[in-house]
Amino acid sequence: MSTPTVIGTHVEVRDLVVRFGKRTALDGLDLTLDTGVHGLLGPNGAGKTTLMRLLATVAKPTSGTVSLLDHDLRDHRQLRRVRRRLGYLPQHFGYYPRFTVREFVEYFAWLKEVPADRVPTAVDRAIERVGLLDRADDKLKKLSGGMLRRAGIAQAIVNDPDILLFDEPTAGLDPEQRVEFRELLRAIGVDACVLVATHLVEDVTAACTDVTLVNGGRSVFRGTPEELAAAADDSVGGDSPIERGYTTVLRAARQG
Amino acid sequence: MDRTTRRAFRTDLVRGVAPVAILAITGAGIATLFNDSERWAGRWGPLMEYARVIMIVLVPLAVAAAAWQAGRDRRRRTDELLGTTPRPSWQHVALGWAGVTLAAVLGLVLAWLAGVALVAPIATYSGRGWWWGLAVGALALAAASALGTAVGRLVPGRLVAPLAGIGAYVLLGIGTYSDRLTWLTPSFSGATDGTRYLPGWVHVSQALWLAGLAAALVLLAAARHRWLAAIPALVAVTAAVPLVATDDEGRWRVDHTAMAPVCTDEGGLEVCLARVNAFLLDAAEEPVREQLARWDGVDGGFVRAVDRVSIDDAALAPERTAVLEVAHLMSWNGEWSEESEHGERIETVFAQAAADLVYRNCRPYAGDVTAEPAHTSMIWAAEAAHYWTIGETTPLGVVVEDGETAPFQVLLSRPEAEQKDWLGRYLAAAHTCEPAAFDALMEELR
């Protein structure tokens, strides 16, 4: 495990507004994240993926500010520095089916400008951390959906990022793989800022140090998973305290 | 280039469209090159020129391959992930472009090497500056790959790659029909006989035009500041100006070394081929000399046969010289052909030389072969000499009405001494071009 390289705020979002035509995806969102594993919850259309794409530097805000690792993303040189320290697994993960796992991760190490002397070790380590070392020389087109997802995670972590963004990372993973993935998240979260956007509240309970709930493009809750569970109204439906807490907060936000 | 970049390039090369492109371009290159191998076999210059002729096929293939490679990120939905990485996107795009370019150039080189097998073992002239033409061909494939890359990056759709290839084929086709624009295309409309070469400034201008074009297109496809493409585009346009502003005569130069006659003389009968065709001399010597021997006893008859490409102007050929189109008797592998695929034999080539005396010296059509000849007896006499040289009373392709006898048949039916007497007077008439002399010759054959 590498030593933390960031002292201070990893992610700072202020009064963030994103509009697509007449639709407002994010509406004055504020968010501050530091080291740890952070959950991002919310219903469909709440703005989770829009926020992830902004933090991944592939989208730009309509207004407001986004600062990553204390860098201003409007400056091209600072943006490039941030990208070297960023890992991202999008919801719809694209890949090159004829590449092997090792070639794919190595290619992204090149794209992420990992120093050449560190690449072989970094690639092996990333593949090992996602448990694909025995399939490293298999082509991606031969892998199952879960394995592909893990190859996607490997490319995201190959540069030992300080900010790691996972959009629905456990989709396609079986229960055992999800448990292993949560362990990986906890390990990475010791010295990096990991943001996990998900629909699966049990992932948040198991792996996240805190959780942000967004609705209608705004943050409606920020606290620990336990605090979200404690917010539950026993009269609302749900199989677990955190599910009930999620539903309670969401309904309150809609009524308010 | 560091180790990681080399590895990324290798991966792109091996896992991308490049392996298919190498196979397609090599295969298409060899097939089209060998379709007309008699036009370049044994000669380095024409081999290069024909390698440029087949660019009309290779360039569209390179365009299509590069467009397919450049469209990969869109097809595989990796653009979003790539957008989060720090490496400037032009480097990723350039890697794909370089891979397809390498594949296309390898395809061209492999096809050319296959052609070398029919040149290197027999060539009698090393040629002049042809390697620059080949290098420009490689640059043309780099520009084609850049065009495909730009199209594939900027235009979405799975059909873009094949359509870009077809579009390139059509554009090249149109370009090669224009005397001036054809010099902006990498494709030659034909190959010379090996006695012409392009001066250095043409190769340099074409190289700058194509390199500038390639750089401009790659920058246009991927640079963060696309206006930078204007700089190489300016270089390309500047280099293109002299190419389109010069007429054809200003481009091709005569290679007197290639034309220099290489001769063999036996018993007073001389056979001379141009140095560029001299690899045929050993095989040509005997059949040509047999033809010359037939004119023994003819007053003013041929005692020398020369390759047409060894002289600037056939009209200036020495007395008693048959000017032969030797290239017509070159086979697909550069050997002497007893009979070409068009039915040409040494007899027919020699016969043409006998008839050409009249056409060249007397110009019965006055330069317009569609017009009625001023003196039909000239034509008939030339035809009689032509068929006498072939020596067959019923040659292939000649139709004589039942009950009639063609003049050449009358000639061939006469005793040999009379035949040779007639031919002596024919040769004399071909020098004076007196219509009355031809009228008298034909009167004898009625």
Coordinates of C-alpha atoms in Angstrom, one line a residue, chain A:
Chain A
M1 CA 0.0 0.0 0.0
S2 CA 1.4 3.4 -0.9
T3 CA 1.6 6.2 1.6
P4 CA -1.0 9.0 1.4
T5 CA 0.1 11.7 -1.1
V6 CA -2.6 14.2 -0.2
I7 CA -2.9 16.3 2.8
G8 CA -6.1 18.3 2.7
T9 CA -9.3 18.1 0.8
H10 CA -9.6 15.6 -2.0
V11 CA -12.9 16.7 -3.4
E12 CA -14.5 20.0 -2.9
V13 CA -17.7 20.9 -4.8
R14 CA -19.5 24.3 -4.2
D15 CA -22.9 25.3 -5.5
L16 CA -22.6 23.0 -8.4
V17 CA -25.2 23.3 -11.2
V18 CA -25.4 21.2 -14.3
R19 CA -28.1 21.6 -16.8
F20 CA -28.8 19.6 -20.0
G21 CA -31.1 21.9 -22.0
K22 CA -34.1 22.5 -19.8
R23 CA -33.4 19.7 -17.4
T24 CA -31.4 20.4 -14.3
A25 CA -29.3 17.4 -13.3
L26 CA -27.4 19.0 -10.4
D27 CA -28.9 22.0 -8.6
G28 CA -26.6 23.8 -6.2
L29 CA -24.8 20.7 -4.8
D30 CA -22.1 21.1 -2.1
L31 CA -19.8 18.2 -1.3
T32 CA -16.5 17.8 0.5
L33 CA -14.7 14.5 0.6
D34 CA -11.4 13.4 2.1
T35 CA -9.7 10.0 2.6
G36 CA -12.0 7.1 3.1
V37 CA -14.7 5.2 1.3
H38 CA -17.8 7.4 0.6
G39 CA -21.1 6.1 -0.6
L40 CA -23.3 8.0 -3.0
L41 CA -26.9 7.0 -2.9
G42 CA -30.0 8.2 -4.7
P43 CA -32.8 7.2 -6.9
N44 CA -32.6 7.0 -10.7
G45 CA -32.2 10.4 -12.2
A46 CA -31.0 11.9 -8.8
G47 CA -27.7 13.2 -10.5
K48 CA -25.3 10.5 -9.2
T49 CA -23.8 9.7 -12.6
T50 CA -23.7 13.4 -13.6
L51 CA -21.7 14.1 -10.4
M52 CA -19.4 11.1 -11.1
R53 CA -18.7 12.3 -14.6
L54 CA -18.0 15.8 -13.4
L55 CA -15.5 14.5 -10.8
A56 CA -14.0 12.2 -13.4
T57 CA -13.3 15.4 -15.5
V58 CA -15.3 14.2 -18.5
A59 CA -18.1 16.7 -18.0
K60 CA -18.1 20.4 -17.1
P61 CA -20.5 22.3 -14.8
T62 CA -22.9 24.9 -15.9
S63 CA -21.9 26.9 -12.8
G64 CA -20.3 26.4 -9.5
T65 CA -16.8 25.1 -8.7
V66 CA -15.2 21.7 -8.6
S67 CA -11.8 21.4 -7.0
L68 CA -9.9 18.1 -6.9
L69 CA -6.8 17.6 -4.8
D70 CA -6.8 21.4 -4.4
H71 CA -6.4 21.9 -8.2
D72 CA -8.5 24.2 -10.4
L73 CA -9.8 22.0 -13.2
R74 CA -10.2 25.0 -15.6
D75 CA -6.4 25.2 -15.9
H76 CA -5.2 22.6 -18.4
R77 CA -1.9 21.8 -16.7
Q78 CA -3.6 21.4 -13.3
L79 CA -6.3 19.2 -14.9
R80 CA -3.6 17.0 -16.4
R81 CA -2.0 16.7 -12.9
V82 CA -5.3 15.7 -11.4
R83 CA -6.0 13.1 -14.0
R84 CA -2.7 11.4 -13.3
R85 CA -4.0 10.8 -9.7
L86 CA -7.6 9.8 -10.7
G87 CA -9.2 6.4 -11.2
Y88 CA -12.6 5.9 -12.7
L89 CA -14.9 3.0 -13.5
P90 CA -17.9 4.3 -15.4
Q91 CA -21.3 2.7 -15.2
H92 CA -21.1 1.6 -18.8
F93 CA -17.6 0.2 -18.9
G94 CA -16.2 0.1 -22.5
Y95 CA -13.2 -2.2 -23.3
Y96 CA -11.2 -3.6 -26.2
P97 CA -12.3 -7.3 -26.5
R98 CA -9.1 -8.4 -28.3
F99 CA -6.8 -7.1 -25.6
T100 CA -5.7 -9.4 -22.8
V101 CA -6.3 -8.3 -19.2
R102 CA -2.6 -7.4 -18.8
E103 CA -2.5 -5.5 -22.1
F104 CA -5.6 -3.6 -21.2
V105 CA -4.4 -2.6 -17.8
E106 CA -0.9 -1.8 -19.2
Y107 CA -2.5 0.3 -21.9
F108 CA -4.3 2.4 -19.3
A109 CA -1.1 2.7 -17.2
W110 CA 0.4 4.3 -20.4
L111 CA -2.7 6.6 -20.8
K112 CA -2.4 7.5 -17.1
E113 CA 1.3 8.4 -17.6
V114 CA 2.5 6.0 -14.9
P115 CA 6.3 6.3 -15.0
A116 CA 7.7 3.6 -17.3
D117 CA 9.9 1.9 -14.6
R118 CA 6.8 1.4 -12.4
V119 CA 4.4 0.1 -15.0
P120 CA 5.2 -3.7 -14.8
T121 CA 4.9 -3.8 -11.0
A122 CA 1.8 -1.5 -11.0
V123 CA 0.1 -3.7 -13.6
D124 CA 0.8 -6.9 -11.8
R125 CA -0.3 -5.4 -8.5
A126 CA -3.6 -4.0 -9.9
I127 CA -4.5 -7.3 -11.5
E128 CA -3.6 -9.2 -8.4
R129 CA -5.8 -6.9 -6.2
V130 CA -8.8 -7.7 -8.3
G131 CA -8.0 -11.4 -8.3
L132 CA -7.4 -11.9 -12.0
L133 CA -3.8 -12.8 -11.9
D134 CA -4.5 -16.3 -13.2
R135 CA -6.5 -14.8 -16.1
A136 CA -4.1 -12.0 -16.9
D137 CA -3.2 -13.4 -20.3
D138 CA -6.8 -14.1 -21.3
K139 CA -8.5 -11.9 -23.8
L140 CA -11.2 -9.7 -22.4
K141 CA -13.8 -11.2 -24.8
K142 CA -13.3 -14.5 -23.0
L143 CA -14.1 -13.2 -19.5
S144 CA -17.5 -13.3 -17.7
G145 CA -19.3 -10.1 -16.8
G146 CA -18.0 -10.1 -13.3
M147 CA -14.4 -10.7 -14.4
L148 CA -14.8 -7.8 -16.9
R149 CA -15.9 -5.6 -14.1
R150 CA -12.8 -6.6 -12.2
A151 CA -10.6 -5.8 -15.2
G152 CA -12.3 -2.4 -15.2
I153 CA -11.4 -1.9 -11.5
A154 CA -7.8 -3.0 -12.2
Q155 CA -7.4 -0.2 -14.9
A156 CA -8.9 2.3 -12.4
I157 CA -6.4 1.5 -9.7
V158 CA -3.3 0.8 -11.8
N159 CA -2.0 4.4 -11.1
D160 CA -2.6 4.1 -7.3
P161 CA -5.1 7.0 -7.5
D162 CA -5.7 9.5 -4.8
I163 CA -9.3 9.9 -6.0
L164 CA -11.1 6.8 -7.1
L165 CA -14.6 7.0 -8.6
F166 CA -16.7 3.8 -9.0
D167 CA -20.1 4.1 -10.7
E168 CA -22.2 1.0 -9.9
P169 CA -19.0 -1.1 -9.5
T170 CA -20.7 -4.3 -8.1
A171 CA -23.1 -4.7 -11.0
G172 CA -22.4 -8.2 -12.4
L173 CA -20.4 -9.4 -9.4
D174 CA -21.5 -12.5 -7.5
P175 CA -21.9 -12.3 -3.7
E176 CA -18.4 -13.7 -3.1
Q177 CA -16.9 -11.2 -5.5
R178 CA -18.8 -8.4 -3.9
V179 CA -17.4 -9.3 -0.5
E180 CA -13.9 -9.3 -1.9
F181 CA -14.6 -6.0 -3.7
R182 CA -15.7 -4.4 -0.4
E183 CA -12.5 -5.6 1.2
L184 CA -10.6 -4.0 -1.7
L185 CA -12.5 -0.7 -1.2
R186 CA -11.6 -0.6 2.5
A187 CA -8.0 -1.2 1.7
I188 CA -7.8 1.5 -0.9
G189 CA -9.8 3.9 1.3
V190 CA -7.1 3.9 3.9
D191 CA -5.1 6.5 2.0
A192 CA -7.3 7.5 -0.9
C193 CA -10.6 9.1 -1.4
V194 CA -13.0 6.5 -2.9
L195 CA -16.5 7.5 -4.0
V196 CA -18.9 4.7 -4.8
A197 CA -22.2 5.5 -6.6
T198 CA -24.6 2.6 -6.1
H199 CA -28.1 1.5 -5.7
L200 CA -27.1 -1.3 -3.3
V201 CA -27.4 0.1 0.2
E202 CA -25.8 -3.1 1.7
D203 CA -22.5 -2.2 -0.2
V204 CA -22.6 1.2 1.6
T205 CA -23.3 -0.4 5.0
A206 CA -20.5 -2.8 4.6
A207 CA -17.7 -0.7 3.0
C208 CA -18.4 3.0 3.4
T209 CA -17.2 5.3 6.2
D210 CA -19.9 7.9 5.2
V211 CA -22.7 8.3 2.8
T212 CA -24.2 11.1 0.8
L213 CA -27.8 10.8 -0.4
V214 CA -28.7 13.0 -3.4
N215 CA -32.2 13.7 -4.7
G216 CA -33.2 16.1 -7.5
G217 CA -29.6 17.2 -8.0
R218 CA -29.2 18.2 -4.3
S219 CA -27.6 16.6 -1.3
V220 CA -30.3 15.7 1.1
F221 CA -28.3 13.7 3.6
R222 CA -24.7 13.4 4.7
G223 CA -23.5 11.2 7.6
T224 CA -22.3 7.7 8.5
P225 CA -24.3 4.6 7.4
E226 CA -25.3 4.2 11.0
E227 CA -26.7 7.7 11.1
L228 CA -28.7 7.0 8.0
A229 CA -30.0 3.8 9.5
A230 CA -30.9 5.7 12.7
A231 CA -33.0 8.2 10.6
A232 CA -35.3 5.4 9.8
D233 CA -39.0 5.7 10.4
D234 CA -40.2 2.2 11.4
S235 CA -43.5 2.7 9.5
V236 CA -41.8 2.8 6.1
G237 CA -41.0 -0.4 4.2
G238 CA -37.5 -2.0 3.9
D239 CA -35.6 -5.1 4.7
S240 CA -32.8 -3.5 6.7
P241 CA -32.5 -0.4 8.9
I242 CA -30.4 1.4 6.3
E243 CA -33.0 0.7 3.6
R244 CA -35.6 2.2 5.8
G245 CA -33.4 5.1 6.7
Y246 CA -32.8 5.7 2.9
T247 CA -36.5 5.7 2.2
T248 CA -37.4 7.9 5.2
V249 CA -34.8 10.6 4.2
L250 CA -35.8 10.5 0.6
R251 CA -39.6 10.9 1.3
A252 CA -38.9 13.7 3.7
A253 CA -36.8 15.5 1.1
R254 CA -39.6 15.1 -1.5
Q255 CA -42.2 16.4 0.9
G256 CA -40.0 19.3 2.0

